[in-house]
């Protein structure tokens, strides 16, 4: 649906997020539980942002402090509902932010999968009416408010399950809770709702009957994909919607040409840009903002967070790559850990049981086995032997190790930083260097080898 089909009125969004979430059995407020690595309510805020809303008001209450500390969006209107007396009462709290001339869209902090396209359709469906409702038709409508229509198919009212007769409970069209209402009408109706019902709550849904009494027509948009309107009340639903969200993302990536060995075992917790011929094996997690070039293969059980991967890169199984930049044609893993601020230039290789931190590895250099390289500037075509450690921390401060082009570091070497290894230097295996090594020379520290003649191995005593 195009933007132009939307009525010209400015849009304001109110997100209800004050509820307790008792059935989550958690000290974390419900709307802060994470789906795809992001708080539930943040999904809703992000969708609202995409609608070009004039402003967004968040009605918060339960876990107020935690919600305010976690959701740091500076452009939100904050509105506290200290006591949760119902959805109508929640919207009443936001009255000061409602403009007479706006369309006001009411969303829920625990309904994370509602798509922007669906919301656009709901707003378009309102046309010139005072309000429009988002509804769905469910095989099992239990628990939801039911939409009561008359013989002309016009909406008459919403009846909550707890207030419903058996006949009304057979209705399969349900209220998603999401609605768009004229600002001025919303304010006047909010003043008229009461709490005369089974739950003793101020129901937002009472708006519909009030509108009909005033001769208004209530429009609706029926969403086909009912997952979009599902709210989260417990951990089971949280897991179900996580899977649904991941299924949608996996499908999008596969449609763009990414090979996922098993879309059910792939998680994207953020955004990723992908090139051609990207192959991702099972149990891979891509987190934050990532970009992956052409012809890249990512092995099973690998986690990539906030990183840029070039073209023709092979990442083997069980790697963790965080906030790093990987150049073209690099090989990584298996079992490599790249901690933040690591950068590999093209053709570099980082092998098994290697940890990098703040390490710049220039073209063609290799750290193949069992090493820790931290706070290091490494030149081109360097070979780091197995078990090399940069001793970058003296217990108080971090120091830099510089290694020139074509240096060769023998196995089991400790480089005590600050230190510089000259270009073309060779370091003998087993050295502990605390002073710079000159270019092109062999440097080593090593206890002399001794031979003890006539020495015998101890033998076990006889009892
Ligand atoms: C509501 C609707 C119901 C609809 C259902 C869809 C009403 C009266 N009923 O029922 O018709 O089918 O949603 O899921 O509106 N909240 C507040 N403050 C409050 C109460 C609720 O912020 O005082 C928030 C909750 O955090 C939640 C949302 O509003 O995000 C919905 O509240 P909930 O109690 O779950 O409403 P339901 O009874 O499920
Ligand atoms: Ca509920």
XYZ file of C-alpha atoms and ligand atoms in Angstrom:
503
model
C 0.000 0.000 0.000
C 1.492 3.314 -0.997
C 1.913 6.271 1.296
C -0.415 8.329 -0.863
C -3.433 6.186 -0.010
C -3.140 7.282 3.582
C -5.400 10.145 4.714
C -3.468 13.387 4.875
C -3.910 13.682 8.629
C -0.787 13.631 10.780
C -0.259 10.360 12.638
C 0.410 9.974 16.344
C 1.206 6.619 17.917
C 0.453 5.503 21.465
C 2.094 2.274 22.615
C 0.615 0.570 25.660
C 3.354 -1.059 27.671
C 2.381 -0.734 31.308
C 1.130 -4.279 31.883
C 2.742 -6.604 34.363
C 3.353 -9.776 32.415
C 2.631 -11.976 35.422
C 2.807 -15.148 33.361
C 6.385 -14.482 32.306
C 7.440 -15.268 35.918
C 10.293 -12.819 35.607
C 11.727 -9.772 37.327
C 12.088 -8.218 33.895
C 9.020 -6.253 32.734
C 7.303 -8.164 29.947
C 7.950 -5.605 27.214
C 11.708 -5.801 27.856
C 11.983 -9.504 27.122
C 13.952 -9.899 23.979
C 12.916 -11.184 20.599
C 15.740 -11.534 18.089
C 18.038 -9.743 20.508
C 15.830 -6.677 20.877
C 13.252 -5.776 23.562
C 9.684 -6.552 22.492
C 8.620 -2.927 22.820
C 11.565 -1.782 20.705
C 10.183 -3.831 17.802
C 6.936 -1.894 18.162
C 8.712 1.466 18.414
C 10.782 0.650 15.317
C 7.655 -0.208 13.308
C 5.960 2.983 14.488
C 8.992 4.995 13.349
C 8.641 3.569 9.853
C 5.117 4.989 9.647
C 6.527 8.528 9.803
C 4.517 9.241 12.922
C 4.584 12.802 14.172
C 5.293 11.477 17.639
C 5.250 8.264 19.659
C 3.987 8.076 23.231
C 4.930 5.153 25.405
C 2.582 4.378 28.295
C 4.707 2.574 30.846
C 4.037 1.433 34.392
C 5.208 -1.928 35.591
C 9.007 -1.975 35.957
C 9.072 1.763 35.189
C 12.717 2.260 36.047
C 13.949 -0.698 34.020
C 11.866 0.314 31.019
C 13.172 3.886 31.123
C 16.772 2.713 31.497
C 16.564 0.237 28.650
C 14.568 2.160 26.065
C 16.732 5.194 25.526
C 15.062 6.554 22.393
C 15.304 10.332 22.951
C 12.281 11.127 20.806
C 9.651 9.288 22.819
C 6.924 10.909 24.881
C 6.901 9.126 28.219
C 3.687 8.690 30.070
C 3.408 6.834 33.338
C 0.415 4.716 34.255
C 1.270 3.934 37.882
C -1.727 1.639 38.361
C -2.909 -0.598 35.524
C -6.646 -0.055 35.478
C -7.261 -1.200 31.908
C -6.416 -0.386 28.307
C -8.818 2.578 28.258
C -7.248 3.979 31.409
C -3.815 3.510 29.819
C -4.743 5.642 26.807
C -6.306 8.252 29.122
C -2.851 8.798 30.628
C -1.592 9.925 27.231
C -4.383 12.440 26.659
C -2.087 15.452 27.000
C -0.182 14.281 23.911
C -3.222 13.722 21.677
C -3.863 16.408 19.062
C -7.450 16.985 17.921
C -6.507 16.875 14.271
C -4.386 13.704 14.287
C -5.048 10.114 13.516
C -4.065 8.273 16.686
C -2.791 4.725 16.239
C -2.854 2.547 19.345
C -0.297 -0.248 19.504
C 0.767 -2.755 22.174
C 4.269 -3.210 23.546
C 3.892 -6.973 23.672
C 2.751 -7.464 20.045
C 6.064 -7.417 18.188
C 5.364 -8.862 14.739
C 2.797 -6.437 13.394
C 4.121 -5.372 10.009
C 4.358 -1.820 8.768
C 2.412 -2.876 5.650
C -0.510 -4.088 7.782
C -0.530 -0.865 9.772
C -0.543 1.163 6.550
C -3.547 -0.851 5.400
C -5.391 -0.240 8.659
C -4.747 3.492 8.426
C -5.918 3.489 4.812
C -9.039 1.505 5.786
C -10.098 4.257 8.177
C -10.830 6.554 5.231
C -12.992 9.423 6.485
C -14.418 7.561 9.467
C -13.712 8.368 13.084
C -12.039 5.051 13.737
C -10.910 1.746 12.267
C -10.069 -1.535 13.944
C -7.577 -4.224 13.111
C -9.299 -7.575 13.441
C -8.592 -11.203 12.596
C -10.579 -14.368 12.164
C -9.309 -17.166 14.359
C -10.239 -20.827 14.590
C -9.640 -20.554 18.302
C -10.722 -17.067 19.411
C -10.564 -17.884 23.141
C -9.293 -15.067 25.317
C -9.817 -12.284 22.804
C -12.491 -9.614 22.621
C -15.097 -10.542 19.972
C -16.230 -8.264 17.166
C -20.017 -8.008 17.081
C -21.430 -7.049 13.675
C -25.067 -6.415 12.709
C -26.970 -7.919 9.772
C -25.387 -5.304 7.469
C -21.964 -6.478 8.589
C -21.380 -3.173 10.402
C -19.378 -3.359 13.601
C -21.577 -2.702 16.656
C -19.327 -3.350 19.618
C -16.521 -5.403 21.087
C -17.303 -7.785 23.895
C -14.505 -9.090 26.073
C -14.436 -12.852 26.563
C -15.078 -12.470 30.291
C -18.201 -10.386 29.606
C -19.448 -12.483 26.693
C -22.505 -14.719 26.461
C -22.028 -18.225 25.052
C -23.439 -17.004 21.760
C -20.961 -14.160 21.474
C -18.142 -16.543 22.355
C -18.864 -18.472 19.161
C -17.835 -15.398 17.108
C -14.497 -16.029 15.448
C -13.669 -12.456 14.482
C -11.501 -11.010 17.236
C -10.167 -7.643 18.280
C -6.414 -7.296 17.866
C -6.564 -4.267 20.154
C -4.902 -2.142 17.475
C -7.000 0.761 16.250
C -6.703 4.164 14.649
C -8.952 6.947 15.908
C -9.501 10.649 15.273
C -7.709 12.563 18.023
C -10.638 14.765 19.025
C -13.139 11.882 19.099
C -10.741 9.664 21.027
C -10.417 12.289 23.763
C -14.157 12.771 24.094
C -14.844 9.015 24.192
C -12.074 8.374 26.710
C -13.977 10.623 29.136
C -17.089 8.496 28.756
C -15.809 4.972 29.382
C -16.423 3.391 32.786
C -15.334 0.225 34.556
C -18.718 -1.475 34.811
C -17.628 -4.886 33.576
C -16.493 -8.324 34.652
C -12.895 -7.190 35.231
C -13.668 -3.790 36.789
C -11.333 -2.228 34.198
C -11.595 0.764 31.905
C -11.816 -0.966 28.521
C -10.524 0.834 25.470
C -12.821 -1.435 23.482
C -15.850 0.441 24.875
C -14.961 3.185 22.388
C -16.608 1.206 19.638
C -20.042 1.120 21.191
C -19.762 4.839 22.018
C -18.877 5.617 18.409
C -21.809 3.584 17.102
C -24.154 5.353 19.536
C -23.027 8.637 18.016
C -23.878 7.352 14.550
C -20.330 6.608 13.437
C -19.401 3.790 11.094
C -16.535 1.667 12.408
C -14.254 0.511 9.620
C -11.933 -2.451 9.905
C -9.060 -4.228 8.286
C -8.963 -7.986 8.716
C -5.399 -9.257 8.875
C -4.927 -12.684 7.302
C -1.678 -13.610 8.992
C -2.760 -13.959 12.604
C 0.834 -14.240 13.936
C 1.088 -10.512 13.336
C -1.432 -9.676 16.014
C -0.322 -12.234 18.569
C 0.681 -10.833 21.917
C 3.195 -12.428 24.219
C 2.033 -13.495 27.656
C 4.411 -16.331 28.490
C 7.725 -17.885 27.507
C 6.044 -20.366 25.210
C 4.548 -17.577 23.089
C 7.850 -15.713 23.226
C 9.620 -18.727 21.730
C 6.905 -19.241 19.116
C 7.088 -15.665 17.900
C 10.900 -15.751 17.936
C 10.724 -18.742 15.560
C 8.156 -16.984 13.396
C 10.323 -13.876 13.229
C 13.391 -15.949 12.355
C 11.439 -17.889 9.733
C 10.476 -14.619 8.034
C 14.078 -13.383 8.086
C 15.484 -16.667 6.817
C 12.961 -16.642 3.978
C 13.958 -13.101 3.036
C 17.634 -14.049 2.907
C 17.014 -17.213 0.892
C 14.874 -15.224 -1.536
C 17.870 -12.927 -1.992
C 20.030 -15.931 -2.857
C 21.658 -16.866 0.443
C 22.020 -20.611 1.016
C 20.934 -21.587 4.498
C 21.699 -25.230 5.188
C 18.750 -25.243 7.562
C 16.576 -22.129 7.850
C 15.209 -23.445 11.143
C 18.699 -23.342 12.610
C 19.698 -19.812 11.696
C 19.235 -16.676 13.776
C 19.517 -13.084 12.699
C 19.463 -10.659 15.609
C 19.862 -7.439 13.703
C 20.562 -6.634 10.066
C 22.809 -8.238 7.495
C 23.703 -7.264 3.952
C 24.716 -10.221 1.853
C 26.483 -10.649 -1.491
C 26.144 -13.515 -3.949
C 26.893 -17.132 -3.132
C 26.859 -16.853 0.597
C 26.523 -20.273 2.222
C 25.624 -20.484 5.892
C 25.787 -23.779 7.735
C 23.625 -24.664 10.727
C 23.423 -22.878 14.086
C 24.924 -19.628 12.902
C 23.946 -16.427 14.721
C 24.344 -13.073 13.039
C 23.967 -10.236 15.490
C 23.836 -6.430 15.233
C 24.821 -4.808 11.947
C 26.786 -7.089 9.651
C 27.750 -7.212 6.038
C 28.917 -10.288 4.163
C 30.519 -10.129 0.705
C 30.337 -12.469 -2.285
C 31.256 -16.120 -2.164
C 31.534 -16.462 1.576
C 31.030 -19.646 3.498
C 30.267 -19.673 7.198
C 30.719 -22.872 9.160
C 28.375 -24.348 11.728
C 28.057 -22.837 15.217
C 29.621 -19.528 14.303
C 28.583 -16.207 15.815
C 29.226 -12.976 13.910
C 28.420 -9.678 15.562
C 28.711 -6.140 14.163
C 31.323 -7.190 11.616
C 32.183 -6.720 7.969
C 33.200 -9.802 5.989
C 34.786 -9.304 2.541
C 34.562 -11.470 -0.583
C 35.795 -15.058 -0.924
C 36.145 -15.525 2.811
C 35.957 -18.951 4.427
C 34.946 -19.103 8.045
C 35.114 -22.633 9.409
C 33.088 -24.064 12.284
C 32.805 -22.666 15.797
C 34.172 -19.155 15.370
C 33.198 -16.003 17.249
C 33.780 -12.778 15.369
C 32.875 -9.515 17.034
C 33.214 -5.936 15.810
C 35.868 -6.936 13.320
C 36.668 -6.330 9.670
C 37.677 -9.294 7.533
C 39.325 -8.564 4.163
C 38.901 -10.534 0.955
C 40.020 -14.145 0.708
C 40.758 -14.590 4.394
C 40.473 -17.947 6.131
C 39.271 -18.149 9.697
C 38.863 -21.001 12.132
C 37.797 -23.497 13.143
C 37.560 -22.343 16.768
C 38.908 -18.816 16.257
C 37.835 -15.894 18.399
C 38.116 -12.398 16.980
C 37.390 -9.861 19.682
C 36.509 -6.222 18.974
C 38.676 -4.052 16.748
C 40.395 -6.844 14.930
C 41.116 -6.283 11.273
C 42.358 -8.790 8.759
C 43.647 -7.596 5.402
C 43.241 -9.818 2.367
C 44.572 -13.355 2.360
C 45.229 -13.378 6.074
C 44.680 -16.591 7.963
C 43.646 -17.097 11.555
C 43.458 -20.711 12.578
C 42.256 -22.837 15.440
C 42.388 -21.745 19.066
C 43.584 -18.288 18.165
C 42.307 -15.231 20.007
C 42.715 -11.791 18.503
C 41.913 -8.514 20.210
C 42.547 -5.090 18.689
C 44.883 -6.748 16.230
C 45.610 -5.491 12.750
C 46.879 -8.307 10.568
C 48.140 -7.162 7.169
C 47.967 -9.014 3.854
C 48.935 -12.640 3.703
C 49.939 -13.006 7.346
C 49.156 -16.183 9.231
C 48.350 -16.939 12.835
C 47.508 -20.563 12.454
C 47.420 -22.187 15.851
C 46.938 -21.610 19.573
C 47.930 -17.952 19.893
C 46.866 -14.780 21.619
C 47.498 -11.640 19.590
C 46.277 -8.483 21.307
C 46.955 -4.764 20.756
C 49.087 -5.692 17.792
C 50.046 -4.104 14.502
C 51.241 -6.873 12.241
C 52.783 -6.318 8.792
C 52.398 -8.391 5.635
C 53.344 -12.036 5.154
C 54.209 -12.579 8.776
C 54.197 -16.124 10.097
C 53.251 -16.565 13.715
C 54.179 -19.964 15.117
C 51.904 -22.022 17.300
C 51.577 -20.865 20.873
C 52.781 -17.297 20.359
C 51.499 -14.902 22.996
C 51.619 -11.134 22.986
C 51.983 -10.170 26.633
C 50.066 -6.937 26.215
C 49.056 -6.309 29.810
C 51.439 -5.527 32.649
C 48.722 -5.689 35.273
C 47.973 -1.975 34.977
C 48.250 -0.892 31.352
C 47.940 -2.335 27.870
C 50.920 -2.080 25.509
C 51.341 -2.439 21.774
C 53.262 -5.089 19.862
C 54.540 -4.189 16.390
C 55.650 -6.889 14.006
C 57.245 -5.901 10.671
C 56.630 -7.438 7.240
C 57.926 -10.946 6.598
C 58.844 -11.574 10.230
C 58.846 -15.193 11.382
C 57.977 -15.855 15.001
C 58.948 -19.318 16.207
C 56.521 -21.415 18.189
C 55.875 -20.808 21.862
C 57.237 -17.277 21.883
C 56.189 -14.640 24.401
C 56.448 -11.063 23.156
C 56.413 -8.743 26.163
C 54.929 -5.447 25.002
C 55.712 -2.689 24.296
C 57.926 -4.345 21.728
C 58.787 -4.122 18.075
C 59.909 -6.989 15.890
C 61.721 -5.644 12.816
C 60.809 -6.565 9.259
C 62.226 -9.904 8.177
C 63.320 -10.803 11.718
C 63.293 -14.430 12.792
C 62.541 -15.276 16.407
C 63.696 -18.646 17.668
C 61.109 -20.980 19.131
C 60.495 -20.750 22.855
C 61.824 -17.209 23.254
C 60.606 -14.671 25.753
C 61.448 -11.262 24.305
C 61.185 -8.071 26.292
C 63.369 -5.978 23.991
C 62.959 -5.109 20.330
C 64.235 -7.546 17.713
C 66.262 -6.115 14.865
C 65.187 -6.530 11.258
C 66.493 -9.463 9.231
C 68.343 -11.030 12.194
C 67.770 -14.169 14.223
C 66.887 -13.355 17.804
C 66.168 -15.861 20.509
C 66.340 -16.414 24.216
C 66.802 -19.989 25.155
C 68.391 -21.909 27.993
C 71.250 -24.030 26.634
C 70.493 -27.690 26.028
C 72.302 -30.044 28.416
C 73.125 -33.718 28.295
C 73.615 -35.652 31.552
C 75.591 -38.779 30.906
C 74.826 -41.879 32.895
C 71.518 -40.551 34.173
C 68.864 -43.158 34.918
C 65.117 -42.898 35.116
C 63.747 -43.589 38.579
C 62.185 -47.016 38.955
C 59.203 -47.919 41.085
C 60.114 -49.141 44.609
C 59.300 -52.792 45.392
C 57.214 -53.243 48.551
C -7.165 -6.581 25.011
C -8.515 -6.163 24.431
C -9.136 -7.347 23.708
C -8.204 -7.860 22.641
C -6.845 -8.175 23.230
C -5.874 -8.481 22.137
C -9.367 -4.494 25.973
C -10.310 -4.223 27.068
N -9.350 -5.747 25.507
O -7.443 -7.573 25.983
O -10.365 -6.973 23.130
O -8.749 -8.993 22.024
O -6.319 -7.039 23.974
O -4.678 -8.985 22.653
O -8.686 -3.597 25.517
N -2.051 -2.365 29.266
C -1.613 -1.214 29.851
N -2.270 -0.747 30.939
C -3.361 -1.341 31.440
C -3.799 -2.526 30.837
C -3.139 -3.008 29.729
O -0.619 -0.627 29.424
O -3.901 -0.819 32.428
C -1.334 -2.888 28.086
C -0.695 -4.216 28.390
O 0.649 -4.012 28.796
C -0.751 -4.921 27.050
C -1.989 -4.326 26.388
O -2.261 -3.134 27.064
O 0.353 -4.619 26.244
C -3.180 -5.261 26.396
O -3.535 -5.500 27.728
P -4.133 -6.882 28.183
O -4.432 -6.852 29.621
O -3.272 -7.992 27.701
O -5.495 -6.876 27.355
P -6.433 -8.094 27.126
O -7.226 -8.331 28.335
O -5.680 -9.218 26.592
Ca -3.843 -10.202 27.557
